[in-house]
Coordinates of C-alpha atoms and ligand atoms in Angstrom, one line a residue:
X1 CA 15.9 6.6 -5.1
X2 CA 13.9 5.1 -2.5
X3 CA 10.2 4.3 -1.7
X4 CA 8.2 6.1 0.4
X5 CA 5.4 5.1 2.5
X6 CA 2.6 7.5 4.4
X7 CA 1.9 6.2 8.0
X8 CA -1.7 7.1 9.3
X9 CA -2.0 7.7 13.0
X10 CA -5.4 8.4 15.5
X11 CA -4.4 10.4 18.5
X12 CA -0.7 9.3 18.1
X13 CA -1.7 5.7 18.0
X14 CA -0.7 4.3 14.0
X15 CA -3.7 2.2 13.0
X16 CA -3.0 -1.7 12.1
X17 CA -3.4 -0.2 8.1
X18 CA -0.3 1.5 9.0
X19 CA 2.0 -1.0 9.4
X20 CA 0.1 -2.9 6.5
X21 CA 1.5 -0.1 4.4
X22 CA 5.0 -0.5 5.5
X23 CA 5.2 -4.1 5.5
X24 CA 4.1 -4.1 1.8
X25 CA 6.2 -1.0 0.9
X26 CA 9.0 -3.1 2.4
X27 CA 8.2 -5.7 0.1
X28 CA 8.3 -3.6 -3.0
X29 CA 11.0 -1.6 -1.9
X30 CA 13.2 -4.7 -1.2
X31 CA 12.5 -5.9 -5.0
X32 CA 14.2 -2.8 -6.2
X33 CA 16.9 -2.7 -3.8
X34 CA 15.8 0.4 -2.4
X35 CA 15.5 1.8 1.0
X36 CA 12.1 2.6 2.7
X37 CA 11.0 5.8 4.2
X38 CA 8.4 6.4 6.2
X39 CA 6.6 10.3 6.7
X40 CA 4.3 11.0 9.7
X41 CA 2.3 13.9 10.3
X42 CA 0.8 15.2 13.4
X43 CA 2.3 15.0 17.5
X44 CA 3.1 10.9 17.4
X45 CA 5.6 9.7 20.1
X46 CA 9.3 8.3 18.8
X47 CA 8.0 5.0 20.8
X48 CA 5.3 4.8 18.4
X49 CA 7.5 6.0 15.4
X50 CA 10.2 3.1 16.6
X51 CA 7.3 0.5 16.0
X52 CA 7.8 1.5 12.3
X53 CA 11.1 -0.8 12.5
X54 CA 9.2 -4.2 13.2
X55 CA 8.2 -3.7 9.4
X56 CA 11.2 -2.4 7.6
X57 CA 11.4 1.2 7.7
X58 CA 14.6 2.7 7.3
X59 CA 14.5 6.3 7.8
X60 CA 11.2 7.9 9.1
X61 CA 10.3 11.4 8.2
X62 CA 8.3 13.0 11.4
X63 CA 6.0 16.2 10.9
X64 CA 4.3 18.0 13.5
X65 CA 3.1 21.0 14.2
X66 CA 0.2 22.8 15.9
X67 CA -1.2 23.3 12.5
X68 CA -1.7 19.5 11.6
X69 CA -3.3 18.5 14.9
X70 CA -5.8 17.5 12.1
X71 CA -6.6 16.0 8.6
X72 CA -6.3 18.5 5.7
X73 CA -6.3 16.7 2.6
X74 CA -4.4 20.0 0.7
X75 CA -1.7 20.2 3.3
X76 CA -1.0 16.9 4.3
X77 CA -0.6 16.0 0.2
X78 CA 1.6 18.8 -0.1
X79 CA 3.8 17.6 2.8
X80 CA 4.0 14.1 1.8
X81 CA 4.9 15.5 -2.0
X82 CA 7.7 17.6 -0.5
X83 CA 9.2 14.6 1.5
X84 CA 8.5 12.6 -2.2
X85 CA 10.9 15.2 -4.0
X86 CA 13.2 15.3 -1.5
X87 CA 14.3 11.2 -1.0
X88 CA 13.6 11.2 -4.3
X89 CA 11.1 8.6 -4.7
X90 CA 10.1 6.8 -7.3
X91 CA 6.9 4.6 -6.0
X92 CA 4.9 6.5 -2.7
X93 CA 2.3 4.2 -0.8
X94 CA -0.7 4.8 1.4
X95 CA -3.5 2.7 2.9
X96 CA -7.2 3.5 0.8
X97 CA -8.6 4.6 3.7
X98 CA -10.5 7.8 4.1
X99 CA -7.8 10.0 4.2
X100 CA -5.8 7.8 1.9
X101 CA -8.6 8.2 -0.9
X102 CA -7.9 12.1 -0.7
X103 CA -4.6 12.3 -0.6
X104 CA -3.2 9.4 -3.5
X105 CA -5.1 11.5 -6.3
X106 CA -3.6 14.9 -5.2
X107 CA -0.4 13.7 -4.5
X108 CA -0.5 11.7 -7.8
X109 CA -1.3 15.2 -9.6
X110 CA 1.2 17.2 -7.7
X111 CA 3.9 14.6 -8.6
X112 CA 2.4 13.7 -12.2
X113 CA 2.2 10.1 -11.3
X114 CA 0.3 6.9 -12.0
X115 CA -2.3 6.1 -9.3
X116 CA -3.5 2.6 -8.8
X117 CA -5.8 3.2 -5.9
X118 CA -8.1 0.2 -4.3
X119 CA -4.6 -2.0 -4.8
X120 CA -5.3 -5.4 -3.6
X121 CA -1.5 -7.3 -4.1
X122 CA 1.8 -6.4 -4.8
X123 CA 2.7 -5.2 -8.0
X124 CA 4.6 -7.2 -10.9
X125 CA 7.5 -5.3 -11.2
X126 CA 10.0 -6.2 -14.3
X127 CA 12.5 -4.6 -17.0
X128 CA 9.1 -3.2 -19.0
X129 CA 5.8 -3.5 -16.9
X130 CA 4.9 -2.7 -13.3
X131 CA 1.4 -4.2 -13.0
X132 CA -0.6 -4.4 -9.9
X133 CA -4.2 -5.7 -9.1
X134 CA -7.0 -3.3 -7.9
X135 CA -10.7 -3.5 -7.3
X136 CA -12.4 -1.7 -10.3
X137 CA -16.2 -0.2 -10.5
X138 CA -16.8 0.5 -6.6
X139 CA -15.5 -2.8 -5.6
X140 CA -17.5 -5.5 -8.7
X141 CA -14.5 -6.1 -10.0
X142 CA -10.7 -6.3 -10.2
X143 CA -8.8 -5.0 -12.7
X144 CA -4.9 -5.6 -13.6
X145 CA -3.3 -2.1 -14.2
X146 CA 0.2 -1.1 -15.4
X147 CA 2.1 2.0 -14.5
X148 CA 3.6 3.3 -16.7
X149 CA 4.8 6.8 -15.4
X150 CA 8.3 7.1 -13.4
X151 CA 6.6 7.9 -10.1
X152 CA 4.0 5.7 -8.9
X153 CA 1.5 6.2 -6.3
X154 CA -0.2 3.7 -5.1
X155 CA -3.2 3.0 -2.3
X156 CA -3.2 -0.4 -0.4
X157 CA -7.0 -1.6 0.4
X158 CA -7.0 -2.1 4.5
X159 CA -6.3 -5.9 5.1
X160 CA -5.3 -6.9 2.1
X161 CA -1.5 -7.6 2.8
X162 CA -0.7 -9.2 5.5
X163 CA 2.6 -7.9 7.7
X164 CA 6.2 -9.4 7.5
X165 CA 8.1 -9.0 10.3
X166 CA 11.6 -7.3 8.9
X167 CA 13.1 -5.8 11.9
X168 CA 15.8 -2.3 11.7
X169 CA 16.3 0.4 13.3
X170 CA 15.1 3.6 11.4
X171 CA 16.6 6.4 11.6
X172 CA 14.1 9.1 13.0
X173 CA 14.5 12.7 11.7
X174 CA 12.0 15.8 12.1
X175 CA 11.2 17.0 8.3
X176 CA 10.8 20.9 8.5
X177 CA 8.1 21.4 5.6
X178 CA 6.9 24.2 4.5
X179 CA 3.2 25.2 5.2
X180 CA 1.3 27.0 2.5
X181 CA -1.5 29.5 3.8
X182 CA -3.3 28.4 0.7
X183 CA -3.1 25.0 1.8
X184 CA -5.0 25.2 5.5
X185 CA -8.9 27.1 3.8
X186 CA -10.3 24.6 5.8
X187 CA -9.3 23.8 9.5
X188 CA -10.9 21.1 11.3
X189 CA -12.2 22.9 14.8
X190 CA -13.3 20.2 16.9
X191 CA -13.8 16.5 16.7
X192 CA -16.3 15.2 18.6
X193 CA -16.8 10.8 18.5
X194 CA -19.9 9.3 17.7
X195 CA -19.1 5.9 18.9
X196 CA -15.8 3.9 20.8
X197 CA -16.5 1.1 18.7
X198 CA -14.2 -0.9 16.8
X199 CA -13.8 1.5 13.4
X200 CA -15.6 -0.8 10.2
X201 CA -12.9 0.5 7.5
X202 CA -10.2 -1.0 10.1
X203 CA -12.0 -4.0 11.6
X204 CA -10.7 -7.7 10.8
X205 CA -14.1 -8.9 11.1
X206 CA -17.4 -7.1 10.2
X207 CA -21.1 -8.4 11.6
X208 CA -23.9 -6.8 9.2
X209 CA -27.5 -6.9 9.2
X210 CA -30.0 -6.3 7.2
X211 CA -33.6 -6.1 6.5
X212 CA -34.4 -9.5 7.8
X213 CA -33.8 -8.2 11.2
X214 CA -37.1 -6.9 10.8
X215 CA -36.4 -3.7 13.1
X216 CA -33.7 -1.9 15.3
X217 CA -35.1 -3.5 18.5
X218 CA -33.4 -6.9 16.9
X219 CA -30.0 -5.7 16.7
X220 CA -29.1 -7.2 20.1
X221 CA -28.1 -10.3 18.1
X222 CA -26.0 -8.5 16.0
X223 CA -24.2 -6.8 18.4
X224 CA -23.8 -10.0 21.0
X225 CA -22.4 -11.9 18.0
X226 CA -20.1 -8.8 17.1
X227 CA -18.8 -8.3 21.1
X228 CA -18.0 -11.9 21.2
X229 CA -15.6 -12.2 18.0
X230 CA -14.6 -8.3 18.7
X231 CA -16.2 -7.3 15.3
X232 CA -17.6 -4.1 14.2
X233 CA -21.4 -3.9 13.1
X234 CA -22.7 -2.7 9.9
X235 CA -25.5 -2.9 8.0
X236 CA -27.3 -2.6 4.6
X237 CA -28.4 0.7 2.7
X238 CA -32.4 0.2 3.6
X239 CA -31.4 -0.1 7.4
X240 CA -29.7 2.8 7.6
X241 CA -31.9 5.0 5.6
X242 CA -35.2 3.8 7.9
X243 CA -32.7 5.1 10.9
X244 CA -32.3 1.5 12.3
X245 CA -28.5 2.1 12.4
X246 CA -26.2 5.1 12.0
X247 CA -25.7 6.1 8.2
X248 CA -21.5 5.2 8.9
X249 CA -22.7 2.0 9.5
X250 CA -24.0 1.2 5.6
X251 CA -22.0 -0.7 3.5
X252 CA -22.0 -0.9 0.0
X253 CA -21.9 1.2 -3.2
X254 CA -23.1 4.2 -1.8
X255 CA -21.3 3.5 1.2
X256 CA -18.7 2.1 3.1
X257 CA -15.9 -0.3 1.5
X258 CA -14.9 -3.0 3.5
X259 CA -12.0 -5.9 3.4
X260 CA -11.7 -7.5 6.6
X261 CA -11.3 -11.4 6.7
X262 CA -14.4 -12.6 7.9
X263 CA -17.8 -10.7 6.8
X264 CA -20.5 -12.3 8.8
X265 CA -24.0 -11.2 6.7
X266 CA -27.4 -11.7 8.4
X267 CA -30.5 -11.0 6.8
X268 CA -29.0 -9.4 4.2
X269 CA -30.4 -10.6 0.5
X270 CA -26.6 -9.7 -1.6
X271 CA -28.0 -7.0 -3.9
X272 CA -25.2 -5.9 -6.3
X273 CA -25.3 -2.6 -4.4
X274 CA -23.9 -4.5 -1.1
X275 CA -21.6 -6.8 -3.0
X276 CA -19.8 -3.8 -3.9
X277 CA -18.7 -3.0 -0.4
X278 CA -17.8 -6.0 0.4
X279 CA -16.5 -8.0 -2.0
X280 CA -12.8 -7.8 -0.9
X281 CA -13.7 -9.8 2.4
X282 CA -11.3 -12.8 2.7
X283 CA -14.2 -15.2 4.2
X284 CA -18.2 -14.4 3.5
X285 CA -20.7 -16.1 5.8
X286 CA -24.1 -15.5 4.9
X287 CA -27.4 -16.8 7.1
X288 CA -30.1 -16.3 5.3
X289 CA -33.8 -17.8 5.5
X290 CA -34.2 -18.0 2.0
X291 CA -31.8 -20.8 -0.6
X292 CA -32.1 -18.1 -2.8
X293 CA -30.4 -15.1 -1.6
X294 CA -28.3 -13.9 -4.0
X295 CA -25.2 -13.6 -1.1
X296 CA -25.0 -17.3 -1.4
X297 CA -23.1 -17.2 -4.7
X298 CA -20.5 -15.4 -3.4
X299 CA -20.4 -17.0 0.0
X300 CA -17.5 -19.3 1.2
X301 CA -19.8 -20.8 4.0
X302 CA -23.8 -20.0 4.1
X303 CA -26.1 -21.6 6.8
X304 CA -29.8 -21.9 5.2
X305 CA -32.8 -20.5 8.5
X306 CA -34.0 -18.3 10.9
X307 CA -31.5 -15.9 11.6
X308 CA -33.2 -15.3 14.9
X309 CA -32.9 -19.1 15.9
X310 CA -29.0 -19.1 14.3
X311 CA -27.4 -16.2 15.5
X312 CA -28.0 -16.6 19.7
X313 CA -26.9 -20.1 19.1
X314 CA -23.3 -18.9 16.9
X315 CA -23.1 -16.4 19.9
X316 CA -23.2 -18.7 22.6
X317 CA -20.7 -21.2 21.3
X318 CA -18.6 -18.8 20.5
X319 CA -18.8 -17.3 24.2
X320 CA -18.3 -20.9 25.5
X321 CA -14.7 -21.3 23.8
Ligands
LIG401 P1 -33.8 -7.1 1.5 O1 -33.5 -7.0 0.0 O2 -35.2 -6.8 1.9 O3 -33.4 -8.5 2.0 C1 -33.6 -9.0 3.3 C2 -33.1 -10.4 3.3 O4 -33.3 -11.0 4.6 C3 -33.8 -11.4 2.3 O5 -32.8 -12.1 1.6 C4 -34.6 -12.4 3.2 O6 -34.6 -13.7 2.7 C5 -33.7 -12.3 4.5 N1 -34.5 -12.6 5.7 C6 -35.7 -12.2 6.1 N2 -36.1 -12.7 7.3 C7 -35.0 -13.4 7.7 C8 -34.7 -14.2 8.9 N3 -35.6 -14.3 9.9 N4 -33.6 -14.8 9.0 C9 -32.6 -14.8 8.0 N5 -32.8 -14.1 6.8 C10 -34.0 -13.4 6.7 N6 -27.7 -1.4 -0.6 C11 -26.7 -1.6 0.2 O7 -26.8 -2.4 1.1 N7 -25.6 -0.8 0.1 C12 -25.5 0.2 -0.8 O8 -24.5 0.9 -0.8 C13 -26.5 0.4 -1.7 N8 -26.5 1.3 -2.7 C14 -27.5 1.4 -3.6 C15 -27.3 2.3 -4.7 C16 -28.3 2.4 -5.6 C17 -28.2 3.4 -6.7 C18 -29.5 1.6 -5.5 C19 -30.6 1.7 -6.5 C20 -29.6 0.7 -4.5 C21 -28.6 0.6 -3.5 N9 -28.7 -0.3 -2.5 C22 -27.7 -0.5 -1.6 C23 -30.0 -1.1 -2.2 C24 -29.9 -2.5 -2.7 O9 -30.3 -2.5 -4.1 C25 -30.8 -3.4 -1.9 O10 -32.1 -2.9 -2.0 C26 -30.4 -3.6 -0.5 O11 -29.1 -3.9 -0.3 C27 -31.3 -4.6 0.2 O12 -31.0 -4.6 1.6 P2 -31.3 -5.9 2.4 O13 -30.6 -7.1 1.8 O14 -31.1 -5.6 3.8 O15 -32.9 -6.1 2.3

């Protein structure tokens, strides 16, 4: 038995939610004396795959072919399902990211599994339960599952674990898997980027605005503030549907989940709907004019004022570090 662990990779490159993943399947796999393999899909050099060893991997599983130069949910679940059946593993592991919330439910049904998606910590793993903590109802809440099925899958929030350096040296194999036609209905063509900005799923620290920016020819202070901590920017629902910012930019409910460790919210009042997105952050900071803001209750630091007397002044002693 072992546990196995999906690695995520851009362009070859894994993302830091990839060697989250490992780190904590290391963890768990440790526990229960088992080994750890990792599965990657798509042309990623063994340099990069070697990396996997800073974390724990024992054995890592690589697939490419011309076929999976891109995402497909139906395929790559298939894959990762085969390589499941054939180290025989009882517990798989992948980062909730975009492609991570497609593929844990699939691969859960393929391999009639438990799914604890949105995890948040490790799980509690004794004789008779296997519990682990995950955000419930679009990020309002956490909720304490239990498992109870022999194979678990289960789907690690982006920075919420934080990496253990457990050095080997995996042993690197190519896993021949088979490709089902009925698996590729959909091929991705081209990908063409919007943005080279620091992804908002991925980013460590997030710099959001919101209405009491008053308009998009504001956001300078947003984005100074964001350039000198190396954030990504994001914003509220009503900013993005007036076309202030780009729709991938809204957090929230309807939008984007986020968990980095410092969420820096300016003008933004803390409607339940925006709570949602963010109420994994590590750290909140809210500026806000108004004592009253809702975001203060759930801030760790709040600064009461103008945001546009606050935020050039953050900015430039940040700068002057
Ligand atoms: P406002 O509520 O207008 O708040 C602006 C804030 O800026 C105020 O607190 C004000 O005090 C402050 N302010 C004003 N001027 C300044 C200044 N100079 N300096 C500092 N502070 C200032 N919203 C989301 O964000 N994400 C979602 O995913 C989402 N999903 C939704 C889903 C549904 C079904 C519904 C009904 C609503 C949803 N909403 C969502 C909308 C949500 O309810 C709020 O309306 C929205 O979050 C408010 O955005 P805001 O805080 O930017 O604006």
């Amino acid at each position: 038995m072992s546990v196995l662990v999906f690695v995520e990779n851009i362009e070859g490159k894994f993302k830091k939610s990839a060697f989250e993943v490992v780190s904590y399947a290391k963890t768990i796999a440790n526990t229960l004396n088992q080994k750890l393999t990792a599965i990657s899909i798509g042309d990623v050099s063994d340099t990069a795959l070697e990396s996997l060893g800073k974390y724990g991997a024992n054995k890592i599983l690589n697939v490419n072919s011309e076929k999976l130069k891109s995402f497909i949910n139906q395929a790559y679940a298939s894959i990762i399902t085969q390589a499941a059946k054939q180290e025989e593993a009882t517990i798989i592991v992948l980062s909730n990211s975009f492609s991570g919330k497609g593929l844990a439910p699939r691969i859960a049904a393929k391999m009639e599994a438990g799914l604890a998606d949105g995890a948040v910590g490790l799980p509690e793993i004794n004789e008779n339960n296997f519990r682990i903590k995950k955000t419930a109802f679009s990020g309002k809440a956490f909720a304490l599952t239990e498992l109870t099925s022999v194979i678990k899958v289960i789907a690690l929030n982006p920075n919420s674990f934080e990496l253990r350096d457990e050095i080997t040296t995996p042993e690197i194999t190519t896993f021949e898997a088979d490709l089902h036609s009925q698996d590729f209905n959909t091929i991705v063509k081209e990908i063409v980027r919007t943005t080279d900005k620091i992804s908002l799923p991925d980013a460590e620290i997030v710099v959001s605005g919101g209405r009491g920016l008053k308009g998009p020819e504001n956001w300078g202070i947003i984005e100074d503030l964001a350039n000198a901590l190396g954030a990504a920017t994001a914003c509220s629902k009503p900013v993005s549907d007036a076309g202030w910012r780009p729709h991938e930019e809204h957090v929230g409910q309807t939008g984007i989940a986020v968990s980095p460790n410092l969420y820096i919210a300016i003008g933004i009042s803390g409607a339940i709907q925006h709570l949602a997105g963010v109420s994994s952050s590590k750290t909140i900071v809210v500026i806000n004019k108004d004592p009253e803001a809702p975001f203060f209750k759930v801030a760790d630091y709040g600064i009461v004022g103008d945001a546009f007397e606050i935020v050039p002044k953050i900015t430039s002693a940040i700068k002057a570090l």
